[in-house]
């Protein structure tokens, strides 16, 4: 509510690392701390690799505007090697994307017009669901508009495509904003490329609301149930 779509900022921070010739490996995680809003206009991104190990590389990213820090981030890249693999977390059982009605984007916030959203449940007030709910779960099929092939930047932004959980609970707009967000990447570049521009299954929920803050845990999957990311964030709210 006080700045641009949070994961545009996160994707920008990640892009600064991916474009750096010193980068080694693929993204494993990104943590973004939103210190203040970014106003319309120029801003500066500074990146610094603080350590490169055999399997991981650690980066610090700072976004500044008008001599004030707006965002800090840490990015971890690494080399993915063949190992034993198993997924314990299962995606929710949902209809196919084509069987779910397409939601019409609201006038505000503007960033929602950049996505095709098909809500299975928990669309909240911005999707024409102004009712209070006993839980904060949102599940939807989503992809970019216009459609674009999935990559680490796109999946970073999609990981924060959910409106604040407190709005889903109350069915109306409530002042809220992300304080800190972490995205864990489970899919490598080849998996993302194979997914193309197909829909992504996304689901999120909060565990606790209180004292002006709540958390959110979310997950993204391919149409075939392959995990793309899991995310966690802390959000402030006023109510």
XYZ file of N, CA and C in Angstrom:
717
model
N 0.817 -1.208 0.000
C 0.000 0.000 0.000
C 0.853 1.262 0.000
N 2.162 1.152 0.222
C 3.010 2.333 0.313
C 4.065 2.383 -0.780
N 4.093 1.427 -1.681
C 5.090 1.416 -2.737
C 4.638 0.522 -3.869
N 5.521 0.268 -4.832
C 5.163 -0.589 -5.963
C 5.021 -2.045 -5.535
N 4.470 -2.847 -6.437
C 4.332 -4.291 -6.228
C 5.654 -4.851 -5.718
N 5.637 -5.449 -4.516
C 6.868 -5.826 -3.829
C 7.792 -6.723 -4.607
N 7.247 -7.650 -5.379
C 8.147 -8.564 -6.060
C 8.676 -8.028 -7.375
N 8.185 -6.867 -7.844
C 8.907 -6.157 -8.894
C 10.248 -5.694 -8.333
N 10.206 -5.204 -7.097
C 11.441 -4.811 -6.419
C 12.342 -6.019 -6.207
N 11.766 -7.142 -5.773
C 12.547 -8.354 -5.558
C 13.168 -8.853 -6.860
N 12.385 -8.840 -7.925
C 12.903 -9.286 -9.227
C 14.012 -8.367 -9.724
N 13.883 -7.072 -9.440
C 14.929 -6.127 -9.828
C 16.227 -6.424 -9.080
N 16.109 -6.712 -7.789
C 17.296 -7.066 -7.004
C 17.951 -8.335 -7.536
N 17.116 -9.336 -7.865
C 17.667 -10.575 -8.407
C 18.307 -10.343 -9.769
N 17.661 -9.532 -10.596
C 18.201 -9.245 -11.933
C 19.595 -8.631 -11.832
N 19.804 -7.782 -10.829
C 21.109 -7.138 -10.687
C 22.212 -8.160 -10.422
N 21.863 -9.247 -9.745
C 22.845 -10.312 -9.505
C 23.010 -11.180 -10.750
N 21.896 -11.553 -11.380
C 21.976 -12.419 -12.549
C 22.753 -11.777 -13.688
N 22.693 -10.448 -13.784
C 23.399 -9.748 -14.856
C 24.866 -9.486 -14.536
N 25.281 -9.750 -13.309
C 26.660 -9.465 -12.914
C 27.580 -10.572 -13.443
N 28.665 -10.230 -14.153
C 29.566 -11.257 -14.705
C 30.281 -12.084 -13.644
N 30.250 -11.626 -12.386
C 30.889 -12.381 -11.305
C 29.986 -13.483 -10.762
N 28.742 -13.510 -11.165
C 27.786 -14.480 -10.632
C 28.154 -15.905 -11.048
N 28.075 -16.825 -10.085
C 28.362 -18.235 -10.340
C 27.171 -19.074 -9.897
N 26.641 -19.912 -10.770
C 25.524 -20.778 -10.427
C 24.176 -20.126 -10.675
N 23.128 -20.854 -10.284
C 21.755 -20.387 -10.446
C 21.207 -19.911 -9.102
N 20.143 -19.098 -9.121
C 19.564 -18.633 -7.865
C 19.020 -19.786 -7.017
N 19.357 -19.763 -5.736
C 18.813 -20.714 -4.774
C 17.789 -20.042 -3.862
N 18.051 -18.783 -3.505
C 17.113 -18.062 -2.644
C 17.361 -16.569 -2.747
N 16.339 -15.807 -2.358
C 16.470 -14.361 -2.218
C 15.639 -13.933 -1.020
N 16.212 -13.072 -0.190
C 15.498 -12.451 0.912
C 15.525 -10.951 0.697
N 14.349 -10.342 0.726
C 14.231 -8.903 0.474
C 13.617 -8.242 1.700
N 14.243 -7.173 2.169
C 13.737 -6.392 3.294
C 13.332 -5.019 2.787
N 12.044 -4.712 2.942
C 11.499 -3.465 2.410
C 11.592 -2.386 3.485
N 12.650 -1.580 3.394
C 12.894 -0.564 4.410
C 12.009 0.662 4.214
N 11.617 0.932 2.977
C 10.765 2.075 2.685
C 10.288 2.022 1.256
N 9.278 2.819 0.917
C 8.712 2.778 -0.435
C 9.658 3.373 -1.471
N 9.563 2.884 -2.694
C 10.297 3.443 -3.824
C 9.339 4.340 -4.589
N 9.705 5.603 -4.732
C 8.864 6.550 -5.455
C 9.114 6.435 -6.950
N 8.198 6.962 -7.740
C 8.397 6.982 -9.183
C 9.626 7.822 -9.503
N 10.541 7.271 -10.289
C 11.763 7.988 -10.624
C 12.983 7.096 -10.507
N 14.164 7.633 -10.793
C 15.399 6.834 -10.781
C 15.740 6.314 -9.392
N 16.398 5.162 -9.362
C 16.953 4.629 -8.123
C 18.243 3.901 -8.471
N 19.035 3.605 -7.479
C 20.344 2.989 -7.679
C 20.378 1.609 -7.034
N 20.948 0.638 -7.736
C 21.116 -0.715 -7.216
C 22.609 -1.010 -7.089
N 23.041 -1.400 -5.913
C 24.429 -1.794 -5.686
C 24.467 -3.269 -5.306
N 25.366 -4.019 -5.938
C 25.496 -5.453 -5.650
C 26.933 -5.761 -5.247
N 27.051 -6.699 -4.318
C 28.387 -7.062 -3.844
C 28.436 -8.547 -3.499
N 29.275 -9.316 -4.176
C 29.458 -10.722 -3.775
C 30.349 -10.765 -2.539
N 29.817 -11.305 -1.447
C 30.577 -11.283 -0.194
C 31.369 -12.568 0.030
N 30.948 -13.669 -0.620
C 31.733 -14.892 -0.501
C 31.290 -15.893 -1.562
N 32.272 -16.563 -2.144
C 32.008 -17.636 -3.101
C 32.635 -18.912 -2.573
N 31.783 -19.902 -2.326
C 32.242 -21.196 -1.843
C 32.210 -22.214 -2.974
N 32.446 -23.449 -2.626
C 32.463 -24.496 -3.635
C 31.078 -24.720 -4.237
N 30.034 -24.621 -3.395
C 28.680 -24.903 -3.861
C 27.767 -23.681 -3.864
N 28.109 -22.642 -3.094
C 27.218 -21.496 -2.974
C 27.983 -20.185 -3.125
N 27.234 -19.167 -3.551
C 27.785 -17.824 -3.674
C 26.805 -16.850 -3.022
N 27.316 -15.959 -2.171
C 26.470 -15.085 -1.369
C 26.629 -13.632 -1.804
N 25.477 -12.950 -1.982
C 25.456 -11.577 -2.465
C 24.664 -10.681 -1.519
N 25.059 -9.410 -1.452
C 24.292 -8.379 -0.762
C 23.891 -7.326 -1.786
N 22.617 -6.967 -1.779
C 22.075 -6.000 -2.733
C 21.427 -4.860 -1.951
N 21.658 -3.628 -2.394
C 21.057 -2.449 -1.767
C 20.433 -1.572 -2.840
N 19.146 -1.218 -2.653
C 18.469 -0.264 -3.525
C 18.332 1.055 -2.783
N 18.761 2.157 -3.418
C 18.716 3.476 -2.796
C 18.050 4.474 -3.730
N 17.455 5.480 -3.126
C 16.815 6.552 -3.882
C 16.909 7.838 -3.073
N 17.392 8.896 -3.709
C 17.534 10.193 -3.036
C 18.346 10.062 -1.756
N 19.454 9.331 -1.832
C 20.394 9.159 -0.718
C 19.803 8.411 0.483
N 18.702 7.709 0.275
C 18.106 6.907 1.353
C 17.949 5.464 0.883
N 18.253 4.512 1.762
C 18.096 3.097 1.429
C 16.614 2.739 1.461
N 16.107 2.173 0.391
C 14.715 1.725 0.345
C 14.585 0.223 0.532
N 15.602 -0.527 0.096
C 15.504 -1.988 0.108
C 16.877 -2.595 0.299
N 16.944 -3.641 1.110
C 18.152 -4.461 1.178
C 17.768 -5.894 0.829
N 18.714 -6.639 0.300
C 18.423 -8.021 -0.090
C 19.679 -8.866 0.000
N 19.490 -10.138 0.229
C 20.563 -11.119 0.104
C 20.134 -12.148 -0.926
N 21.051 -12.506 -1.785
C 20.800 -13.500 -2.829
C 21.840 -14.600 -2.691
N 21.398 -15.834 -2.754
C 22.309 -16.976 -2.733
C 22.172 -17.724 -4.042
N 23.275 -17.882 -4.733
C 23.325 -18.693 -5.947
C 24.112 -19.965 -5.646
N 23.974 -20.956 -6.504
C 24.678 -22.195 -6.246
C 24.666 -23.131 -7.428
N 25.479 -24.140 -7.324
C 25.570 -25.177 -8.349
C 24.672 -26.337 -7.956
N 23.728 -26.656 -8.817
C 22.822 -27.783 -8.561
C 23.425 -29.054 -9.151
N 23.489 -30.081 -8.323
C 24.078 -31.344 -8.757
C 23.070 -32.472 -8.588
N 23.182 -33.529 -9.378
C 22.253 -34.659 -9.238
C 22.377 -35.303 -7.858
N 21.244 -35.428 -7.149
C 21.214 -36.075 -5.839
C 19.887 -36.810 -5.704
N 19.722 -37.506 -4.605
C 18.416 -38.073 -4.244
C 17.420 -36.927 -4.135
N 16.200 -37.172 -4.595
C 15.201 -36.109 -4.622
C 13.831 -36.656 -4.265
N 13.084 -35.904 -3.444
C 11.710 -36.250 -3.106
C 10.997 -34.998 -2.617
N 9.724 -34.875 -2.948
C 8.932 -33.725 -2.524
C 7.887 -34.174 -1.517
N 7.954 -33.639 -0.289
C 6.976 -33.982 0.735
C 5.725 -33.112 0.646
N 5.903 -31.853 0.271
C 4.768 -30.938 0.154
C 4.000 -31.222 -1.124
N 2.688 -31.382 -1.011
C 1.866 -31.683 -2.178
C 1.039 -30.472 -2.578
N 0.871 -30.248 -3.886
C 0.026 -29.136 -4.323
C -1.434 -29.433 -4.018
N -2.263 -28.403 -3.841
C -3.688 -28.643 -3.597
C -4.354 -29.253 -4.822
N -5.396 -30.040 -4.577
C -6.172 -30.625 -5.677
C -7.107 -29.559 -6.228
N -6.949 -29.229 -7.496
C -7.721 -28.142 -8.102
C -8.147 -28.538 -9.511
N -9.188 -27.881 -10.049
C -9.551 -28.101 -11.450
C -8.453 -27.565 -12.369
N -8.492 -27.965 -13.611
C -7.553 -27.455 -14.604
C -7.759 -25.958 -14.796
N -6.739 -25.231 -15.228
C -6.889 -23.781 -15.383
C -8.087 -23.383 -16.252
N -8.299 -24.106 -17.333
C -9.367 -23.753 -18.254
C -10.754 -23.927 -17.637
N -10.849 -24.696 -16.550
C -12.133 -24.927 -15.896
C -12.429 -23.902 -14.813
N -11.508 -22.961 -14.568
C -11.681 -21.950 -13.535
C -11.912 -20.603 -14.206
N -12.902 -19.859 -13.732
C -13.262 -18.580 -14.347
C -12.116 -17.572 -14.248
N -11.960 -16.812 -15.305
C -10.951 -15.762 -15.342
C -11.440 -14.549 -14.559
N -10.654 -14.081 -13.600
C -11.029 -12.920 -12.797
C -10.713 -11.641 -13.565
N -11.595 -10.657 -13.470
C -11.352 -9.364 -14.091
C -10.491 -8.511 -13.162
N -9.380 -7.968 -13.656
C -8.504 -7.183 -12.782
C -9.170 -5.895 -12.338
N -8.946 -5.496 -11.073
C -9.536 -4.255 -10.575
C -8.788 -3.040 -11.107
N -9.367 -1.864 -10.906
C -8.683 -0.634 -11.284
C -7.467 -0.389 -10.395
N -7.556 -0.836 -9.137
C -6.458 -0.676 -8.187
C -6.338 -1.943 -7.363
N -5.137 -2.451 -7.154
C -3.852 -1.924 -7.600
C -3.558 -2.256 -9.058
N -2.807 -1.370 -9.711
C -2.572 -1.480 -11.149
C -1.801 -2.747 -11.507
N -0.903 -3.214 -10.622
C -0.043 -4.354 -10.977
C -0.838 -5.619 -11.272
N -2.067 -5.730 -10.742
C -2.845 -6.951 -10.978
C -3.234 -7.103 -12.445
N -3.184 -6.017 -13.213
C -3.490 -6.107 -14.642
C -2.401 -6.832 -15.421
N -1.246 -7.023 -14.787
C -0.134 -7.709 -15.449
C -0.234 -9.226 -15.345
N -1.329 -9.723 -14.739
C -1.468 -11.161 -14.541
C -2.861 -11.645 -14.929
N -2.887 -12.830 -15.486
C -4.140 -13.554 -15.689
C -4.358 -14.410 -14.449
N -5.446 -14.161 -13.733
C -5.704 -14.844 -12.474
C -7.008 -15.629 -12.547
N -6.958 -16.866 -12.122
C -8.134 -17.737 -12.063
C -8.209 -18.300 -10.642
N -9.070 -17.705 -9.806
C -9.126 -18.054 -8.393
C -9.953 -19.306 -8.147
N -9.332 -20.279 -7.508
C -10.042 -21.469 -7.052
C -10.739 -21.162 -5.733
N -10.066 -20.418 -4.864
C -10.657 -19.962 -3.599
C -9.873 -18.783 -3.072
N -10.540 -17.990 -2.236
C -9.851 -16.932 -1.520
C -9.383 -15.768 -2.367
N -10.222 -15.345 -3.324
C -9.827 -14.211 -4.154
C -9.804 -12.898 -3.406
N -10.648 -12.772 -2.376
C -10.666 -11.555 -1.584
C -11.382 -10.412 -2.274
N -11.372 -9.246 -1.658
C -12.157 -8.123 -2.168
C -11.724 -7.646 -3.546
N -10.470 -7.830 -3.905
C -9.998 -7.377 -5.205
C -10.420 -8.311 -6.327
N -11.001 -9.450 -5.968
C -11.531 -10.388 -6.960
C -13.038 -10.529 -6.812
N -13.670 -9.531 -6.208
C -15.127 -9.541 -6.083
C -15.668 -10.464 -5.020
N -14.869 -10.726 -3.954
C -15.325 -11.574 -2.853
C -15.251 -10.766 -1.556
N -16.273 -9.936 -1.261
C -16.228 -9.037 -0.105
C -16.709 -9.653 1.200
N -16.677 -10.968 1.321
C -17.168 -11.623 2.531
C -16.015 -11.954 3.478
N -16.306 -11.920 4.778
C -15.327 -12.400 5.751
C -15.176 -13.910 5.623
N -13.964 -14.403 5.913
C -13.692 -15.832 5.797
C -13.074 -16.339 7.093
N -13.272 -17.627 7.424
C -12.692 -18.173 8.658
C -11.221 -18.534 8.523
N -10.666 -18.457 7.326
C -9.246 -18.731 7.117
C -8.742 -17.850 5.976
N -7.436 -17.850 5.778
C -6.823 -16.916 4.832
C -6.298 -17.588 3.570
N -6.712 -18.812 3.284
C -6.147 -19.549 2.150
C -6.609 -18.953 0.819
N -5.650 -18.727 -0.061
C -5.930 -18.357 -1.450
C -5.245 -19.360 -2.352
N -5.972 -19.861 -3.335
C -5.408 -20.755 -4.340
C -5.875 -20.281 -5.707
N -4.956 -20.180 -6.636
C -5.316 -19.713 -7.969
C -4.333 -20.231 -9.006
N -4.813 -20.232 -10.247
C -3.949 -20.403 -11.403
C -3.579 -19.007 -11.887
N -2.313 -18.805 -12.245
C -1.876 -17.463 -12.619
C -0.757 -17.544 -13.657
N -0.701 -16.541 -14.513
C 0.430 -16.382 -15.431
C 0.493 -14.924 -15.880
N 1.629 -14.571 -16.465
C 1.836 -13.196 -16.893
C 0.887 -12.811 -18.021
N 0.535 -11.522 -18.076
C -0.204 -10.940 -19.194
C 0.566 -9.712 -19.671
N 1.073 -9.725 -20.921
C 0.997 -10.814 -21.886
C 1.853 -12.002 -21.440
N 1.504 -13.172 -21.933
C 2.201 -14.393 -21.536
C 3.679 -14.307 -21.916
N 4.533 -14.795 -21.025
C 5.968 -14.853 -21.294
C 6.518 -16.133 -20.701
N 7.575 -16.695 -21.289
C 8.164 -17.920 -20.742
C 8.646 -17.702 -19.317
N 8.477 -18.708 -18.496
C 8.859 -18.611 -17.089
C 10.379 -18.615 -16.948
N 10.892 -17.731 -16.095
C 12.302 -17.730 -15.720
C 12.390 -17.344 -14.249
N 13.604 -17.217 -13.729
C 13.736 -16.942 -12.303
C 13.178 -15.570 -11.925
N 13.243 -14.613 -12.829
C 12.688 -13.297 -12.532
C 11.168 -13.355 -12.461
N 10.550 -14.032 -13.425
C 9.091 -14.141 -13.443
C 8.581 -14.913 -12.240
N 9.248 -16.001 -11.887
C 8.778 -16.811 -10.765
C 8.993 -16.085 -9.433
N 9.977 -15.188 -9.375
C 10.143 -14.347 -8.186
C 8.937 -13.443 -8.010
N 8.537 -12.771 -9.088
C 7.379 -11.885 -9.017
C 6.103 -12.661 -8.712
N 5.931 -13.820 -9.330
C 4.738 -14.622 -9.096
C 4.650 -15.107 -7.646
N 5.772 -15.203 -6.976
C 5.771 -15.671 -5.591
C 5.131 -14.675 -4.636
N 4.908 -13.439 -5.094
C 4.270 -12.435 -4.257
C 3.014 -11.887 -4.932
N 2.338 -12.746 -5.693
C 1.176 -12.315 -6.458
C -0.092 -12.250 -5.618
N 0.004 -12.603 -4.349
C -1.162 -12.658 -3.460
C -1.414 -11.310 -2.787
N -2.675 -10.920 -2.655
C -2.983 -9.743 -1.864
C -2.794 -10.101 -0.386
N -2.629 -9.118 0.494
C -2.391 -9.433 1.913
C -3.469 -10.329 2.510
N -3.024 -11.294 3.312
C -3.935 -12.287 3.902
C -5.026 -11.645 4.754
N -4.721 -10.523 5.404
C -5.714 -9.884 6.263
C -6.905 -9.401 5.435
N -6.682 -9.040 4.174
C -7.787 -8.620 3.310
C -8.685 -9.805 2.953
N -8.070 -10.963 2.775
C -8.865 -12.159 2.482
C -9.729 -12.519 3.683
N -9.179 -12.397 4.882
C -9.949 -12.712 6.089
C -11.153 -11.784 6.253
N -10.963 -10.470 6.027
C -12.029 -9.509 6.289
C -12.855 -9.154 5.053
N -12.393 -9.537 3.868
C -13.167 -9.264 2.665
C -13.209 -7.808 2.273
N -12.237 -7.031 2.702
C -12.183 -5.612 2.361
C -10.740 -5.129 2.436
N -10.499 -3.930 1.904
C -9.163 -3.365 1.911
C -8.737 -3.001 3.325
N -7.518 -3.375 3.668
C -6.928 -3.079 4.966
C -5.499 -2.593 4.700
N -5.055 -1.503 5.312
C -3.671 -1.054 5.111
C -2.687 -2.151 5.501
N -1.797 -2.503 4.585
C -0.840 -3.581 4.834
C 0.315 -3.461 3.861
N 1.467 -3.961 4.259
C 2.631 -3.950 3.386
C 3.675 -4.942 3.855
N 4.368 -5.572 2.900
C 5.385 -6.561 3.231
C 6.596 -5.897 3.877
N 7.081 -6.506 4.949
C 8.285 -6.039 5.633
C 9.501 -6.818 5.144
N 9.371 -8.134 5.081
C 10.460 -8.970 4.606
C 9.886 -10.187 3.894
N 10.573 -10.630 2.849
C 10.114 -11.728 1.994
C 11.292 -12.609 1.624
N 11.102 -13.918 1.714
C 12.118 -14.873 1.262
C 11.495 -15.829 0.251
N 12.202 -16.037 -0.847
C 11.782 -16.984 -1.878
C 12.855 -18.054 -2.011
N 12.450 -19.305 -1.921
C 13.353 -20.434 -2.149
C 13.035 -21.034 -3.511
N 14.040 -21.118 -4.371
C 13.843 -21.634 -5.727
C 14.118 -23.137 -5.741
N 13.116 -23.908 -6.139
C 13.278 -25.360 -6.222
C 13.496 -25.841 -7.655
N 13.194 -25.008 -8.619
C 13.315 -25.392 -10.026
C 14.537 -24.727 -10.649
N 15.255 -25.478 -11.454
C 16.399 -24.899 -12.153
C 15.934 -24.245 -13.456
N 16.873 -23.633 -14.164
C 16.537 -22.895 -15.376
C 15.929 -23.808 -16.438
N 16.392 -25.036 -16.518
C 15.865 -25.964 -17.523
C 14.407 -26.314 -17.235
N 14.077 -26.515 -15.955
C 12.684 -26.808 -15.584
C 11.780 -25.637 -15.904
N 12.239 -24.419 -15.617
C 11.453 -23.231 -15.910
C 11.256 -23.068 -17.409
N 12.305 -23.304 -18.180
C 12.201 -23.173 -19.627
C 11.228 -24.197 -20.204
N 11.239 -25.416 -19.654
C 10.331 -26.459 -20.138
C 8.879 -26.113 -19.823
N 8.646 -25.356 -18.763
C 7.290 -24.957 -18.396
C 6.717 -23.949 -19.385
N 7.575 -23.166 -19.981
C 7.118 -22.186 -20.966
C 6.244 -21.111 -20.339
N 5.161 -20.752 -21.033
C 4.269 -19.708 -20.530
C 2.951 -20.277 -20.009
N 2.967 -21.553 -19.617
C 1.755 -22.181 -19.077
C 1.413 -21.595 -17.711
N 0.193 -21.888 -17.248
C -0.243 -21.402 -15.942
C 0.611 -21.981 -14.817
N 0.683 -21.230 -13.723
C 1.345 -21.661 -12.492
C 0.278 -21.782 -11.411
N 0.337 -22.858 -10.635
C -0.565 -23.035 -9.507
C 0.058 -22.379 -8.280
N -0.691 -21.483 -7.637
C -0.163 -20.724 -6.500
C -1.134 -20.813 -5.338
N -0.607 -21.011 -4.140
C -1.448 -21.060 -2.951
C -0.713 -20.413 -1.782
N -1.475 -19.733 -0.917
C -0.871 -19.020 0.221
C -1.817 -19.033 1.407
N -1.254 -18.921 2.596
C -2.048 -18.775 3.803
C -1.194 -18.130 4.894
N -1.862 -17.560 5.884
C -1.181 -17.033 7.069
C -1.277 -18.059 8.190
N -0.347 -17.995 9.126
C -0.391 -18.834 10.325
C -0.847 -18.052 11.556
N -0.507 -16.744 11.610
C -0.845 -15.958 12.801
C -0.969 -14.484 12.457
N -2.000 -13.845 13.015
C -2.183 -12.406 12.950
C -2.116 -11.849 14.374
N -1.446 -10.719 14.560
C -1.445 -10.124 15.882
C -0.396 -9.051 16.057
N -0.717 -8.058 16.921
C 0.227 -6.993 17.284
C 0.756 -6.248 16.065
N -0.076 -6.141 15.029
C 0.285 -5.346 13.867
C 1.037 -6.072 12.771
N 1.242 -7.394 12.919
C 1.973 -8.144 11.907
C 1.319 -9.508 11.683
N 1.497 -10.042 10.472
C 1.126 -11.429 10.213
C 2.130 -12.024 9.237
N 2.179 -13.360 9.228
C 3.078 -14.050 8.315
C 2.306 -14.589 7.125
N 3.019 -15.018 6.109
C 2.407 -15.710 4.966
C 3.370 -16.771 4.461
N 2.849 -17.953 4.234
C 3.585 -19.039 3.604
C 2.898 -19.375 2.287
N 3.670 -19.525 1.221
C 3.087 -19.758 -0.094
C 3.921 -20.755 -0.875
N 3.311 -21.313 -1.916
C 4.007 -22.249 -2.788
C 3.526 -22.126 -4.213
N 4.421 -22.384 -5.150
C 4.110 -22.361 -6.578
C 4.475 -23.697 -7.195
N 3.606 -24.175 -8.119
C 3.845 -25.440 -8.815
C 3.567 -25.282 -10.306
N 4.160 -26.170 -11.091
C 3.825 -26.258 -12.504
C 2.480 -26.949 -12.653
N 1.955 -26.974 -13.866
C 0.694 -27.677 -14.126
C 0.827 -29.172 -13.873
N 2.055 -29.690 -13.870
C 2.296 -31.114 -13.611
C 2.625 -31.397 -12.154
N 2.520 -30.375 -11.295
C 2.774 -30.585 -9.881
C 4.226 -30.558 -9.473
N 5.087 -29.990 -10.303
C 6.497 -29.854 -9.949
C 6.677 -28.574 -9.128
N 7.299 -28.644 -7.950
C 7.450 -27.439 -7.128
C 8.393 -26.428 -7.783
N 7.961 -25.167 -7.811
C 8.781 -24.078 -8.353
C 9.450 -23.280 -7.246
N 8.639 -22.807 -6.295
C 9.175 -22.052 -5.157
C 8.329 -22.316 -3.923
N 8.919 -22.108 -2.772
C 8.177 -21.891 -1.535
C 8.634 -20.542 -0.993
N 7.719 -19.822 -0.346
C 8.037 -18.475 0.109
C 7.483 -18.238 1.502
N 8.133 -17.326 2.200
C 7.676 -16.889 3.522
C 7.836 -15.383 3.592
N 6.890 -14.712 4.226
C 7.010 -13.271 4.397
C 6.349 -12.811 5.683
N 6.778 -11.640 6.140
C 6.174 -10.976 7.296
C 5.576 -9.658 6.800
N 4.329 -9.391 7.197
C 3.587 -8.235 6.690
C 3.056 -7.423 7.864
N 3.165 -6.091 7.772
C 2.542 -5.253 8.796
C 1.128 -4.899 8.339
N 0.235 -4.669 9.284
C -1.125 -4.252 8.925
C -1.688 -3.359 10.022
N -2.732 -2.615 9.652
C -3.448 -1.774 10.614
C -4.907 -2.195 10.604
N -5.436 -2.544 11.765
C -6.855 -2.930 11.853
C -7.335 -2.759 13.286
